[in-house]
Structure formats: structure tokens, C-alpha cells
XYZ file of C-alpha atoms in Angstrom:
787
model
C -0.365 -0.182 -0.011
C 1.389 3.128 -0.824
C 1.814 5.848 1.608
C -1.031 7.256 3.719
C 0.750 10.321 5.032
C 2.037 11.181 2.179
C -0.483 10.230 -0.721
C -3.509 10.606 2.273
C -6.333 9.702 -0.068
C -4.577 7.293 -1.660
C -5.568 5.774 -4.943
C -8.615 6.742 -7.570
C -11.442 4.126 -7.939
C -13.670 5.909 -10.478
C -16.683 4.756 -11.331
C -20.199 7.084 -12.932
C -23.193 8.529 -11.888
C -25.986 5.971 -10.292
C -23.162 3.153 -10.273
C -21.669 1.266 -7.278
C -18.882 2.386 -5.677
C -16.416 -0.678 -6.039
C -14.144 -2.133 -3.113
C -10.594 -0.675 -2.133
C -9.051 -2.730 0.944
C -6.616 -0.283 2.659
C -4.380 -1.823 5.385
C -1.928 -1.625 7.748
C 0.081 -3.614 10.281
C 2.634 -3.822 11.938
C 6.523 -4.661 10.653
C 6.136 -7.614 10.753
C 2.903 -8.562 10.524
C 1.694 -11.214 8.100
C -2.312 -10.852 7.498
C -2.275 -14.374 8.601
C -0.430 -13.922 11.831
C -3.783 -11.701 13.421
C -7.003 -12.943 14.915
C -9.694 -9.790 13.137
C -12.565 -8.370 15.141
C -15.369 -6.733 13.771
C -14.803 -2.968 14.342
C -15.530 0.612 13.050
C -13.307 3.857 13.019
C -13.750 6.712 15.451
C -11.978 9.240 14.538
C -13.965 11.150 12.038
C -17.884 10.918 11.813
C -18.208 8.729 8.814
C -18.227 5.589 10.658
C -16.049 3.505 8.493
C -15.905 -0.162 8.405
C -13.299 -1.218 9.676
C -11.299 -4.382 11.689
C -8.833 -4.953 14.307
C -5.882 -6.839 14.220
C -5.089 -8.839 16.936
C -1.917 -11.409 18.168
C -0.953 -12.328 21.650
C -3.392 -10.354 23.452
C -1.923 -6.331 21.136
C -3.670 -5.151 18.294
C -1.137 -4.917 15.555
C -3.151 -3.501 13.371
C -6.366 -2.872 10.901
C -8.089 -3.711 7.983
C -10.983 -1.706 5.651
C -14.133 -3.872 6.252
C -14.912 -4.394 2.770
C -18.616 -5.146 2.503
C -19.458 -2.011 3.827
C -21.587 0.244 2.848
C -19.737 3.211 4.366
C -16.733 2.736 3.251
C -16.531 -0.302 1.531
C -12.737 -1.384 2.530
C -11.493 2.842 2.438
C -9.605 4.043 5.881
C -7.449 7.357 5.826
C -5.011 8.003 7.909
C -6.567 8.320 10.729
C -8.562 5.251 10.986
C -5.067 3.055 9.493
C -2.313 4.726 12.192
C -4.691 6.027 14.705
C -5.388 3.038 16.478
C -1.734 2.288 18.096
C -2.106 5.426 20.450
C -3.806 2.936 22.826
C -0.904 0.237 23.322
C 0.725 4.088 24.390
C 3.697 4.624 27.147
C 1.458 7.393 28.789
C -1.401 5.160 28.921
C -3.845 6.619 32.470
C -3.866 2.356 33.818
C -4.695 3.531 37.429
C -7.359 6.060 39.382
C -5.843 8.209 40.920
C -6.966 11.046 43.974
C -5.511 14.687 44.009
C -4.203 15.060 48.363
C -2.702 18.158 49.320
C -2.518 19.814 45.682
C -0.974 16.489 44.090
C -2.696 14.117 42.059
C -1.686 10.125 43.574
C -2.463 6.611 42.368
C -6.187 5.080 44.388
C -7.843 1.565 44.529
C -11.090 2.159 42.709
C -12.953 1.403 45.971
C -11.189 4.583 47.328
C -12.001 6.974 44.075
C -14.992 5.846 43.667
C -16.539 5.920 47.234
C -14.650 9.773 47.127
C -16.912 11.233 43.766
C -20.508 9.435 45.250
C -19.093 10.772 49.327
C -19.306 14.095 46.857
C -21.597 13.800 45.488
C -24.334 12.790 48.045
C -22.896 15.657 50.223
C -23.866 18.355 47.282
C -27.098 16.710 46.962
C -28.107 17.490 50.336
C -26.272 20.518 50.159
C -27.446 21.893 47.384
C -29.577 19.789 45.281
C -29.323 18.050 41.805
C -28.846 22.316 39.842
C -25.038 21.183 41.407
C -23.941 18.576 39.799
C -23.851 18.510 35.939
C -22.265 15.856 33.806
C -19.748 16.669 30.227
C -19.213 13.906 27.611
C -17.716 13.224 24.623
C -18.441 12.182 21.077
C -16.447 9.464 21.147
C -17.828 7.394 23.244
C -20.258 4.467 22.075
C -24.415 4.580 22.823
C -24.122 2.305 25.462
C -22.486 5.151 27.724
C -24.348 7.613 26.769
C -27.519 6.265 27.551
C -26.797 5.232 31.033
C -25.219 8.448 31.757
C -28.911 9.824 30.404
C -30.858 7.895 33.000
C -28.213 8.267 35.589
C -28.274 12.484 35.403
C -31.732 13.401 34.170
C -33.847 9.910 36.377
C -32.243 8.748 39.168
C -30.419 12.812 39.930
C -32.693 14.976 38.058
C -30.009 17.461 36.445
C -30.054 19.292 33.578
C -27.142 20.155 33.367
C -26.007 17.218 30.673
C -24.315 18.299 27.965
C -21.380 16.204 24.601
C -18.650 18.325 23.365
C -20.992 17.642 20.443
C -22.151 20.698 21.329
C -18.633 22.020 19.616
C -19.212 20.197 16.475
C -22.878 18.985 15.597
C -24.901 20.959 18.246
C -26.068 23.203 15.467
C -26.952 19.856 12.536
C -29.377 19.090 15.676
C -30.933 22.149 15.896
C -30.982 22.990 12.023
C -32.676 19.757 11.205
C -35.445 20.194 13.500
C -35.735 23.672 12.726
C -36.320 22.934 8.922
C -37.824 18.587 9.410
C -39.111 18.914 13.246
C -36.632 16.739 13.910
C -32.958 15.000 13.705
C -31.569 13.168 11.636
C -29.911 13.095 8.035
C -31.961 12.142 5.879
C -30.599 11.234 2.912
C -27.479 8.304 2.325
C -24.528 8.301 1.449
C -24.851 5.812 -1.668
C -26.524 9.900 -2.481
C -23.600 10.502 -3.416
C -22.891 8.666 -5.993
C -26.384 8.976 -8.191
C -25.440 13.081 -7.799
C -24.862 15.412 -10.588
C -24.203 18.015 -8.042
C -22.283 18.819 -5.137
C -23.050 21.721 -2.859
C -19.942 22.186 0.525
C -21.355 24.995 2.575
C -18.083 25.796 5.435
C -16.992 21.993 4.797
C -13.408 20.890 3.734
C -14.568 17.352 3.255
C -10.591 16.331 1.571
C -9.082 16.487 5.731
C -12.440 16.137 8.066
C -13.972 13.284 6.398
C -11.455 11.702 4.550
C -12.687 9.326 3.070
C -15.953 10.858 1.673
C -13.230 12.753 -0.317
C -12.005 9.544 -1.347
C -15.765 8.926 -2.759
C -16.089 11.938 -3.994
C -12.628 12.663 -6.093
C -13.499 8.806 -7.385
C -17.106 10.134 -8.784
C -15.209 13.470 -9.871
C -12.156 11.238 -12.007
C -15.301 9.231 -13.444
C -17.392 9.779 -16.544
C -20.072 11.876 -15.934
C -18.199 14.266 -12.765
C -20.768 16.296 -10.730
C -20.323 19.871 -10.273
C -19.260 21.103 -7.604
C -19.697 24.622 -4.937
C -18.161 25.803 -2.279
C -17.937 27.810 -0.126
C -14.886 28.357 1.849
C -12.395 31.339 3.309
C -9.627 28.608 2.409
C -7.875 26.787 -0.852
C -8.599 23.920 0.233
C -8.208 20.600 -1.417
C -12.236 20.443 -1.965
C -12.075 23.952 -3.065
C -9.292 23.532 -6.017
C -11.519 20.840 -7.236
C -15.066 22.622 -7.445
C -16.807 24.692 -10.741
C -17.467 27.332 -8.812
C -15.081 28.359 -5.550
C -16.914 31.339 -2.825
C -13.945 32.306 -0.929
C -16.029 34.354 1.567
C -15.486 36.885 4.297
C -15.772 34.106 7.670
C -18.835 34.639 9.034
C -20.871 35.731 6.286
C -22.599 32.695 4.940
C -26.197 34.043 5.399
C -26.235 36.461 3.265
C -24.607 34.412 0.649
C -27.171 32.111 1.085
C -29.751 34.308 0.962
C -28.499 35.425 -2.530
C -28.611 32.413 -3.983
C -32.162 30.950 -2.451
C -33.222 35.357 -3.918
C -31.421 33.810 -7.480
C -33.902 30.675 -6.954
C -36.432 32.208 -6.749
C -35.750 34.860 -9.362
C -34.606 32.452 -12.096
C -37.578 30.201 -11.315
C -35.508 27.691 -10.376
C -37.011 25.990 -7.885
C -40.131 22.805 -8.020
C -43.896 24.416 -6.589
C -45.121 21.070 -6.678
C -43.223 20.278 -3.761
C -42.889 23.915 -2.472
C -47.338 24.007 -2.851
C -47.803 20.620 -1.545
C -44.918 19.755 1.099
C -43.538 23.103 2.776
C -45.195 26.116 5.139
C -43.767 29.685 5.214
C -42.189 29.812 1.030
C -44.151 33.441 1.181
C -41.790 35.272 3.848
C -38.759 33.417 2.812
C -40.388 34.678 -1.051
C -40.231 37.924 0.840
C -36.970 37.646 3.033
C -34.278 36.927 -0.198
C -35.588 39.858 -1.880
C -33.528 41.985 -0.071
C -30.610 40.366 -1.412
C -29.421 40.363 -4.539
C -26.315 38.572 -5.271
C -25.001 42.525 -5.243
C -25.783 42.990 -2.151
C -24.172 39.826 -0.899
C -21.049 40.466 -2.854
C -20.454 43.989 -0.583
C -20.696 41.773 2.653
C -18.890 38.450 2.048
C -16.164 39.817 -0.414
C -16.552 38.010 -3.851
C -17.805 39.240 -7.284
C -21.923 39.350 -8.332
C -21.375 37.125 -10.152
C -19.817 34.754 -8.699
C -22.968 34.271 -7.234
C -25.131 34.260 -9.961
C -22.841 31.375 -11.697
C -22.769 29.530 -8.276
C -26.404 29.655 -7.748
C -27.024 28.384 -12.152
C -25.298 25.506 -10.891
C -27.469 24.638 -8.375
C -30.142 25.867 -10.059
C -29.554 23.556 -12.690
C -29.186 20.288 -10.805
C -31.372 17.593 -11.591
C -29.976 15.612 -8.360
C -28.163 17.881 -5.524
C -26.708 17.248 -2.611
C -25.999 19.977 0.061
C -23.572 19.016 3.183
C -22.007 22.078 5.554
C -19.837 21.543 8.184
C -17.734 23.752 11.107
C -17.628 26.176 8.752
C -21.218 26.939 8.915
C -21.986 25.656 12.404
C -18.987 27.429 14.399
C -20.304 31.170 13.422
C -22.345 33.103 15.026
C -25.648 32.795 12.970
C -25.165 29.354 12.261
C -28.787 28.212 12.836
C -30.199 30.532 10.489
C -27.203 29.538 7.729
C -27.728 25.999 8.708
C -31.438 25.921 7.725
C -30.641 28.724 5.126
C -28.732 24.861 3.302
C -31.966 23.487 4.008
C -33.615 25.756 2.226
C -31.803 25.519 -0.934
C -32.770 21.897 -0.768
C -36.292 22.521 -0.148
C -36.395 25.085 -3.185
C -35.197 22.635 -5.558
C -37.046 19.899 -4.031
C -33.647 17.650 -3.634
C -34.970 15.359 -0.310
C -35.885 12.014 -0.762
C -34.950 10.486 -3.664
C -31.729 9.222 -4.272
C -28.572 11.876 -5.636
C -30.572 14.397 -3.904
C -30.125 15.179 0.463
C -29.042 18.141 2.830
C -26.016 16.596 5.158
C -26.331 18.614 8.189
C -22.746 16.815 8.696
C -21.134 15.664 12.083
C -17.991 16.462 13.314
C -17.369 13.492 15.750
C -17.548 9.800 16.054
C -20.310 9.043 18.054
C -21.980 12.353 17.920
C -25.049 11.150 16.439
C -25.262 9.463 19.417
C -24.719 12.111 21.999
C -27.883 13.263 20.099
C -30.247 10.101 20.031
C -29.970 8.527 23.566
C -29.700 12.359 25.345
C -26.458 12.919 26.797
C -25.967 16.246 25.052
C -29.395 19.278 25.166
C -32.613 17.167 24.090
C -34.003 14.136 25.163
C -33.363 10.123 24.479
C -34.599 8.633 21.372
C -35.472 12.780 20.193
C -38.943 13.423 22.494
C -39.367 16.780 22.365
C -38.544 18.651 26.305
C -41.962 20.761 26.037
C -44.028 18.222 25.164
C -45.591 16.569 28.471
C -46.446 13.659 26.842
C -43.200 12.812 25.696
C -41.922 13.366 28.830
C -43.572 10.850 31.067
C -42.900 8.420 27.948
C -39.350 8.557 29.655
C -40.318 8.059 33.254
C -42.555 5.185 32.112
C -39.578 3.284 30.114
C -36.845 4.351 33.530
C -40.218 3.953 36.436
C -39.319 7.096 37.693
C -42.614 9.988 38.659
C -41.596 12.560 35.214
C -40.961 15.625 37.760
C -37.647 13.882 38.288
C -37.314 14.075 34.807
C -36.098 18.132 33.966
C -38.436 19.555 31.204
C -39.180 22.970 33.560
C -36.648 23.958 30.517
C -34.005 23.036 27.577
C -31.029 20.947 28.691
C -28.630 23.372 29.797
C -25.182 23.429 27.205
C -21.726 23.857 27.748
C -21.653 27.044 27.906
C -23.927 27.352 30.382
C -22.681 24.930 32.988
C -19.312 26.021 33.640
C -20.997 30.249 33.981
C -22.457 27.921 36.584
C -19.611 27.070 37.765
C -17.960 30.141 37.512
C -20.687 31.806 40.087
C -20.340 28.690 42.472
C -24.724 27.152 41.574
C -22.253 23.984 40.291
C -20.202 22.856 42.883
C -19.125 19.490 40.607
C -17.828 18.310 37.149
C -17.845 14.696 35.720
C -15.478 15.295 32.351
C -16.042 12.155 30.467
C -13.263 11.314 27.423
C -12.877 15.053 26.032
C -10.877 17.362 27.037
C -11.861 21.554 27.497
C -9.010 22.871 28.791
C -7.655 22.747 24.384
C -11.303 22.322 22.836
C -13.735 24.992 24.340
C -12.793 29.209 23.616
C -11.036 31.598 25.791
C -9.317 29.548 27.086
C -7.844 31.698 30.330
C -11.393 31.777 31.748
C -11.665 28.072 31.140
C -9.058 26.836 33.290
C -10.095 29.775 36.154
C -13.445 28.116 36.026
C -11.961 23.869 36.171
C -9.673 25.363 38.895
C -11.419 26.620 41.000
C -11.290 24.626 44.775
C -15.211 25.145 45.152
C -15.651 22.903 42.520
C -15.078 19.296 41.825
C -14.063 18.333 39.237
C -13.911 14.494 37.982
C -12.172 13.509 35.126
C -12.436 10.399 32.928
C -9.612 9.563 30.073
C -7.695 7.621 28.637
C -3.754 9.953 28.773
C -2.703 12.549 31.730
C -4.156 16.306 29.292
C -4.521 19.383 29.529
C -8.059 18.735 31.379
C -6.364 15.887 33.690
C -4.170 17.879 35.124
C -6.756 19.986 36.880
C -8.692 17.083 38.351
C -9.376 16.442 41.927
C -10.237 12.475 40.626
C -8.973 10.914 37.330
C -10.587 7.444 36.185
C -8.913 5.676 34.016
C -11.033 4.554 31.229
C -10.546 1.603 28.153
C -10.947 2.547 24.725
C -12.365 1.699 21.554
C -11.024 -1.998 20.777
C -11.185 -2.337 24.967
C -14.831 -2.636 24.973
C -18.273 -4.211 23.274
C -20.769 -1.122 21.888
C -22.398 0.413 18.752
C -22.501 4.114 17.367
C -23.923 5.755 14.436
C -22.386 8.276 12.457
C -23.946 10.518 10.196
C -26.134 8.603 7.076
C -27.820 6.829 10.296
C -25.616 4.158 10.390
C -25.278 1.813 12.791
C -22.324 -0.071 13.721
C -21.104 -2.668 16.129
C -17.969 -2.745 17.245
C -16.675 -5.413 19.573
C -13.618 -5.607 22.466
C -10.711 -7.080 20.699
C -8.809 -6.904 23.847
C -8.623 -6.223 27.744
C -7.726 -2.636 28.983
C -5.012 -2.569 29.919
C -4.315 -1.927 34.049
C -6.866 -1.140 36.411
C -8.910 1.127 33.056
C -12.325 0.289 33.204
C -14.800 1.135 30.525
C -17.076 3.994 30.724
C -19.925 2.269 31.016
C -18.838 -0.077 34.267
C -17.898 3.393 35.570
C -21.196 4.912 36.155
C -22.990 1.576 37.027
C -20.699 2.157 39.678
C -21.381 5.401 40.761
C -25.417 4.719 40.385
C -25.080 1.509 42.887
C -23.221 3.734 45.023
C -25.937 6.836 44.967
C -28.368 4.010 45.192
C -29.799 5.712 42.708
C -33.594 3.009 42.040
C -36.745 3.505 40.600
C -39.813 3.773 42.344
C -40.794 -0.029 42.626
C -36.941 0.614 44.313
C -35.015 -2.079 41.738
C -32.228 -0.171 40.753
C -32.203 2.207 37.962
C -29.521 1.077 36.115
C -30.191 -2.782 36.342
C -27.072 -3.347 33.390
C -24.887 -5.434 34.072
C -23.572 -5.352 29.893
C -23.810 -3.353 26.577
C -25.721 -5.074 24.788
C -28.596 -5.270 28.047
C -28.134 -1.211 27.996
C -28.415 -1.136 24.444
C -31.933 -3.469 24.405
C -32.934 -1.233 26.985
C -32.432 1.867 24.349
C -34.100 -0.211 21.973
C -37.364 0.353 23.823
C -37.027 3.547 24.604
C -36.513 3.932 20.822
C -40.172 2.258 19.576
C -42.787 4.502 17.065
C -39.693 7.777 17.749
C -37.778 8.407 14.218
C -34.739 6.815 14.978
C -36.292 3.404 16.541
C -33.753 1.048 16.518
C -36.468 -1.612 17.651
C -34.979 -4.115 14.670
C -31.694 -4.189 15.647
C -29.697 -6.169 17.643
C -26.387 -7.095 18.251
C -26.449 -10.141 16.101
C -27.817 -8.531 13.630
C -24.778 -6.081 12.974
C -22.613 -8.901 13.398
C -20.676 -10.223 10.140
C -21.585 -7.843 7.478
C -21.909 -4.237 6.735
C -23.671 -0.953 8.839
C -27.196 -0.630 9.041
C -29.168 2.583 8.906
C -31.968 2.980 11.381
C -35.280 3.475 11.492
C -34.842 -0.351 11.403
C -37.669 -2.241 12.650
C -40.663 -4.502 11.641
C -41.141 -2.074 9.132
C -37.981 -1.780 7.635
C -36.882 -4.455 8.262
C -33.256 -4.267 6.739
C -32.822 -0.254 7.618
C -33.737 2.968 5.277
C -31.254 4.113 2.863
C -33.128 7.372 3.310
C -36.329 9.222 4.596
C -39.261 11.270 3.648
C -39.277 9.623 0.751
C -42.710 9.874 0.446
C -42.112 13.178 1.619
C -44.288 13.421 4.439
C -41.973 15.263 7.717
C -41.457 14.114 10.930
C -43.655 18.068 12.048
C -46.711 16.842 13.395
C -47.106 18.517 16.933
C -47.315 15.960 19.228
C -44.726 13.708 17.225
C -41.931 16.689 16.429
C -39.468 17.012 18.837
C -38.899 20.990 19.301
C -40.924 23.822 18.604
C -38.558 25.122 17.307
C -36.661 28.798 17.559
C -36.678 32.681 16.396
C -33.173 31.980 14.625
C -32.236 35.640 15.840
C -32.853 35.898 19.442
C -32.721 31.827 20.230
C -36.424 32.669 21.695
C -37.585 28.727 22.306
C -41.246 28.850 20.193
C -43.899 27.555 22.830
C -46.565 24.351 21.458
C -49.510 27.932 20.488
C -45.910 29.568 17.582
C -45.917 25.677 16.602
C -49.645 25.451 15.739
C -50.004 28.194 14.273
C -47.979 27.490 11.151
C -49.573 24.386 10.782
C -47.562 22.407 9.412
C -48.490 19.290 10.065
C -46.320 16.979 8.360
C -44.410 20.133 6.273
C -41.049 21.092 6.316
C -40.813 24.368 7.429
C -38.848 27.407 5.086
C -36.596 29.563 7.546
C -36.671 32.691 7.123
C -32.587 34.488 8.232
C -32.022 38.506 8.242
C -28.148 38.973 8.422
C -26.351 40.206 11.353
C -22.599 41.365 11.380
C -19.967 39.872 13.319
C -20.509 40.647 17.358
C -16.899 41.438 17.540
C -16.361 43.344 14.107
C -12.636 44.537 12.717
C -10.924 47.573 13.504
C -7.711 49.990 13.934
C -6.460 47.822 16.670
C -7.560 44.250 15.301
C -8.760 44.420 11.781
C -8.005 40.451 10.856
C -10.376 37.880 11.624
C -9.254 34.452 12.847
C -10.725 31.348 11.939
C -10.052 27.489 13.722
C -10.377 24.966 11.886
C -8.660 20.691 11.483
C -6.182 18.747 9.564
C -6.509 15.876 7.943
C -3.665 13.958 10.234
C -5.333 15.018 13.412
C -7.987 14.172 15.526
C -10.000 16.964 18.067
C -7.806 17.765 20.620
C -5.026 15.153 19.674
C -5.266 13.082 22.683
C -4.709 9.917 20.951
C -3.859 10.576 17.316
C -0.625 13.087 19.498
C 0.235 9.148 19.350
C 0.298 7.950 16.691
C 3.754 8.491 15.198
C 2.636 8.915 11.204
C -0.061 11.014 12.501
C 2.151 13.215 14.812
C 4.461 13.473 12.811
C 3.152 14.535 10.109
C 2.211 17.854 11.560
C 3.927 17.498 15.397
C 3.080 21.965 16.061
C 0.626 23.844 15.519
C 1.201 26.709 12.935
C -0.729 30.133 12.001
C -1.943 30.701 8.685
C -1.552 33.670 6.654
C -2.160 34.705 2.734
C -0.095 36.016 0.384
C -1.484 40.024 0.836
C -1.334 39.660 4.123
C 2.165 38.275 5.095
C 3.401 40.732 2.818
C 1.676 43.588 4.804
C 3.103 42.471 7.822
C 6.626 41.865 6.067
C 6.207 37.623 7.364
C 8.086 34.996 5.697
C 7.289 31.121 5.571
C 8.266 30.220 8.456
C 8.322 33.181 10.841
C 6.903 33.156 14.006
C 4.094 35.258 14.823
C 1.579 36.006 17.413
C -2.029 36.063 17.425
C -3.338 38.466 19.784
C -7.079 38.865 20.655
C -8.777 41.159 23.265
C -8.758 37.503 25.504
C -5.529 35.571 24.832
C -2.442 34.849 22.252
C -1.383 33.033 20.966
C 2.305 31.795 19.325
C 3.632 29.869 16.076
C 5.297 30.073 12.575
C 3.529 31.597 9.709
C 2.721 28.896 7.021
C 1.525 31.448 3.257
C -1.222 29.774 2.590
C -4.615 30.333 -0.076
C -6.385 31.503 2.755
C -8.472 34.788 2.270
C -7.285 38.170 2.400
C -7.616 39.623 5.728
C -7.647 36.178 7.384
C -5.704 34.336 9.643
C -6.822 30.514 9.907
C -5.374 28.119 12.347
C -5.567 24.500 13.807
C -7.410 23.825 17.088
C -5.983 21.097 17.967
C -3.102 21.760 20.249
C -2.759 22.816 23.843
C 0.043 23.601 26.218
C 1.634 20.190 26.350
C 1.698 20.845 22.467
C 3.753 23.397 23.409
C 3.793 26.914 25.191
C 1.432 29.474 23.952
C 0.187 26.077 20.803
C -3.746 26.352 21.457
C -5.243 28.586 19.381
C -8.535 28.549 22.199
C -6.331 31.291 23.533
C -7.953 33.236 21.411
C -11.344 32.386 21.015
C -14.495 33.880 22.028
C -16.950 32.875 24.772
C -20.007 33.086 23.010
C -22.323 31.611 20.964
C -25.116 30.657 18.605
C -28.716 32.359 20.325
C -29.999 28.606 18.689
C -27.956 25.665 18.596
C -25.385 27.582 21.634
C -22.443 26.347 19.598
C -19.182 28.320 20.568
C -17.444 30.995 18.516
C -14.596 29.549 16.739
C -15.141 31.437 13.087
C -14.991 34.352 13.554
C -12.882 36.534 16.260
C -11.241 39.507 16.018
C -7.476 39.511 15.793
C -3.797 41.780 15.692
C -1.249 40.153 14.343
C 2.674 40.849 14.955
C 5.786 39.410 13.719
C 8.297 37.774 16.559
C 11.429 36.834 14.616
C 12.902 35.435 11.043
C 12.538 31.853 10.231
C 15.935 30.967 10.071
C 15.070 29.059 7.213
C 13.174 26.762 8.807
C 9.887 26.608 7.335
C 6.637 25.749 9.667
C 5.310 22.426 10.878
C 2.197 22.600 8.297
C 1.520 19.666 5.941
C 2.232 20.371 2.618
C -0.240 18.326 2.125
C -3.834 19.877 2.693
C -5.281 22.863 2.514
C -1.978 23.792 4.901
C -0.516 23.888 1.405
C 2.091 27.232 0.649
C 1.782 29.273 -1.572
C 5.146 31.212 -3.890
C 4.729 34.528 -3.007
C 6.289 36.484 -6.341
C 7.885 39.645 -5.000
């Protein structure tokens, strides 16, 4: 196999529209290990949201390699660099293998009984003194469905706290929110096979090539095929996706709504819309048409910093599509009008009637491998199985399932998002926070403030992780966790494909699965149902899965037709899977009926400008009842505009070689060597303006903090500074991009803003002939600067 660090996407296997994506098996084994020497154990990749099927190679009780599962519908045997190499982190020498308790200011080793006794005693004390609102939980996008469901039942049904969120708040909270606003419920409607059938792709703020490398392989194979799809890309950077585009709109960060309104203006103006679909299957078209009439391309061009002719050209490509797939990700989600912008992408899909048919869909993409599960299970800002927290009947259903009184489940207001949880901790009303499988001391915005919150003596901080991190350094108790490959469970990707991951090896030392830890905690707190039986009666992951299945009955994410046995041996299966759809459901809304009935929908919607939640009567007034909802929005300037002191826009993002905060990928030699340090990207024009050359040490400074790294002169838009967010203090002083970002959030999804901080740039030192440590194989490739 070729070097998949330098050749990220591997060899091409071109195919035609409506064809089947050809097989290609990617494999990586440790040197000296042959395929015939290993036992293969079924799993799937947990290092991006694509959810690629893979097999784990085991020899002598150790993971020695991986290969793509050729039968899997998601990847047909392919794996990206993170999937091929990231598993090596499991055997890293610095794995946490023993619980630790902070004594006299230092973390010292302890037994499990000691650690769990401390946690349970402090929990009981805080509950007695301050009640359940003093306890909070912050989880990950990389645990398994079974872990999340146990935590949701424990926190919401047992303790009765609304303070439970996932770090999916940082990546896909807007996906969740926008799908609910437009369709009445979460759940991406399309299938990855829609990329095989489409003739046009619209990618808004979505660097597919690096965030979902295997999906980009699929798109590349279509682009190299006999009937190449047309591609429109919206991104301030010249990514590999943008390089392949017919139209690349390199807009100013934070102006998505203005651009998308102008595209909708053109679609309506030129009658590139499906009148029959709109009349029969949507509501609020007239309101949308009136709003976007105010956004001719010239107006959007002035706001976005692109040519009006290019906006018209993009609209013509979209308007002439016969089969359109639209996608968006962090470039939409991590901005001040995140939900408003994502809804405009949904609107484009609805205007064209491009939903429920092969090659016709919108993907509100996920950023993490099990992000969908946090939403389905209720471990973030939702109730279990896509129930509506404002609907008393839905709350009663959960109460009956969990055997608790309905009033035990906090439903007087929306579940609390992480930035609000931290505000409560900052103010002192939240006294206990349990962080599981995430590293907020790198991933959250305005890191100096986050450090101040998490290091308070009055906050009792528990952290479960597999490795020492910037966050475990602050904990009062650290619990060592089993990783993927060391436990069994299921997880669901962005096109609703459910995979089973079997335990391949034993976890090191005393590390335990997250499920085992939560069950132990619930038992020590003696959490019980109304009939006196244990609240969490399960002992195996399969028992938890079966309990969650029961909770999904007759809900959009219906798992009742799935089982561990059914998921073994072949491909992953898409929900809903039930008696009506025993083999799963490839795409939703094929009958053009949407889950917007008032007694069934997951949410009653919001005001996109203020975030104010609509009530049942407001939603009833729409008379959606099975129809999709057009959501109109005005463009609003970012709350922190550039000025003379801070004249540049700062945006963060990912690289193909690292995932989230590098907790795993930094411990895989090939991935770490490919991108060992943080860097800062500037355009050639800005480099000339500030006297910066390739490799120079620069400082990026906002009103909150600063980062220092070497400069890469790249294809980023003029006036925009880019840095990867993966690096924290353990990677080197000053490398944390989130020292610079804003502590504010989108009004609807509550997703923090990472894309529009106002900054200034200062050169600190010459390069000495050393280039920036940025990859040259990705969007971070250097550009040739001419005098």
C-alpha cells in the first residue's frame, strides 16, 4: 500500500453516476506482522464522523493493525490516515491505568474503591446541601451509545439534573438544531449512496477532504469518473475541495447567511424551484421569498467580499442540478448565525425539491464519530430518542421507561449547554462537574477563562480519560478509561448507519469501560426506580442497547429491529430499523412526509435571531403537520467586527492528520510526525503587509488571549488568519488556538463561535530558513509568493 501520509486519499477507483462505489481494501499492520498471523475482530473507526467499517487485527492479546471492511456500505474497505494509524495510541506508554486522587495538591494513585467512594460521597454531600442543580456532566463524541444512554438515565432520571451536555456542542449542535427547525426532528435524511447518484454538490463551510477523508475518496472517485458532478464550494480557504470546484466562493468568515440568501434570491428570481413540492410539502415559502428578495447578489457580494457574478454562477449551477447533494460543517456551525445559516442550506434543498430521492439530500454533517448517539440517547441538549422536552406526553413516556415520576426528569426548561454549565460553575452554583472522554482545556473557547473556572477550589472536578491531558492536570479525581477496541458497543454515523464494535483486547492495568464506571457510580448512590429496583439494572453493553431499543419504539430513530447479532458479520445498518423496515432505511422522507406533526415533533422551533424558544401554540400556528418548514433569516454582522486595533478575522479548523485535541492522534507516530506543532496561516497579501515570510514566528492576539506559532503563507483568504485547534499547552507554550477565540455562542444551537474572532498579527522572529510545521499535502500547503 502507498504511503498514506503523503498520499492521504490513496489510489482512485473511478465510477459513474448511479454506479456502485468499487471496493478497495486499505490495510496497515505493524512491521513484521503478516495478515495470516492475526485474528480479525469487527469494529468501526472512531476518528471522524464517517464511521468507516474496519476490522481490528489482534496477535498475542495486542492490537497489531487494522483493515477496512470491504462489505461495509460506508467505506467499501477504505480507511483514512487517522483510521489506519490512530489505533496505535491504545498501546501508548503514558496510558492512564490507575485511578488518581488529588491529595495535598498532587494527584496520587488510588484504588478504584477509594476513588469511587470519594466521588460518591462528594456527590451525596452536594445533593444534600445544594440539590441536583449543583451537579453537572460533560461527555464526549467518542464514547459508545451504551455509555451515553446509561449516563442520560443516571443524570436526568436518577439525579434529576438538566446539566448534561457533550462536546458535540462544539461540532454538531447546529446540525441537530437546523434539522429540527426545518423538518421537525433530528436525523440526516440522506444516504452516503446519494454521493453516487448526484450530479451536483454544494459544500458550505465543509472541508470534506480533511474532516472526512474517506468521504472525499468517494467524491474524488466520482470526480474522476465519466460523468463528473459539478461542485460549488463556500470556504475562505483554498482547500483541496475548493481546488476541485467549478465555483469557489471564498467569502469573508461569518457572512454565510448573506451569501445563501442571495443564492435563494437567484433560485426564486429565475424560477429554478419546484413549485409543486413547495406547495404540497412545505410551509412559510412566502415569508422566505419576501426576505431573500432583499438580498440580490450585489448586496451579498459587498458583505461577503466576493463577486456578484460568481454568486450568480453558483446559483445557476445549483438551479440547473437534477440531483443535488448539499453539505455543511464547522464553517457554518461555529459562527454567530450558525443555525440561521444551516437552515438556509436546508431551504435550498427544499426550494429545489431535492429530498427523499437518490442523489437528492442535505447533509448537516457531524464532526465526531458518535455525535449522533449523544443526540439520540439524550446525552446532550435533547431528550432520549428525539423526544420534545416541551411535550409533557414525551416526558411521561421517558418516566415510564425509567420507572421514575415525570417530575423527576428536569423538563421545566431546555437541557443546559456546556457554556452555561461553566457559567454556573464560575458563579459557584454548580459545585460538581464530571468530564468524560474530552479535553475542554484545549477544545473550549477563551481558555484562560476556562482554566479559571475548572481550577476553582469550590468546584469538584472528576475526569475520566485514557491519557493525561491539560484537563486531567486540573482534576480532583482521575479515572482511567478503556478505549475503543477494549470494550464492546455500538455507534452511529452521519447517515444513520449503526455499527457494532466488538472488544478485541483487554484494557491496560485497571482501566475500565465508561459504562462500568457509570454503573458503579449509580450503585454507590443507590439510585432506584419507584418500585425500589435499581435505576440502572444492566450489567452488559448488550443489555443497555436492548433498553435503549425499547426507548426508541415509534420514535424517528427507531432501533427496535436491530440487535448485536444482526449487526455482526456484514455492513452497518441505517435506522430506522423496525418491523416495517427490517433491513434499515436508506433515506428518509421518500413519501415527502416530515416529522413535524405537533404531537410527534422533537422541537417547536426558535426565533433564529434571538434564540427564543417557540411554544406549542406558536408551532401550531405554522400548521406544518407533516410538511417541512422554510426558515427565513436576516444577515447580522458578527458581534466582534474587525477594527483598527484588531484588523484581521481569526478562524480555526482541522487538519487531516489529527482529531480533536490530539489525545489519540498525537500518540500515533505517523500522524504526529505529519503535523507535530501548531501553525498560523496567512495570505500572501497579509504576509507582505505585516512583513511575514514562510516559517517566521508570529503572534496572533485577540481581546482575550494570544497564540504563538510559525507562519505558513497559504491560500487562505486575505484578511483571514487560520490556525488548527488541535494543539494545547502540552504541545508547546502558546500553541492553543482557543486562547484567542470568543466565549459566545449561536443563539439557537448554543454552539460556540470559533470562526470570527477579531485579531491582530505581529511578527516575533525570522524563520532562520525553517518552514512552518504545517502539512504540505492539505489545504495548509504553502503558496508561491511573487515579488
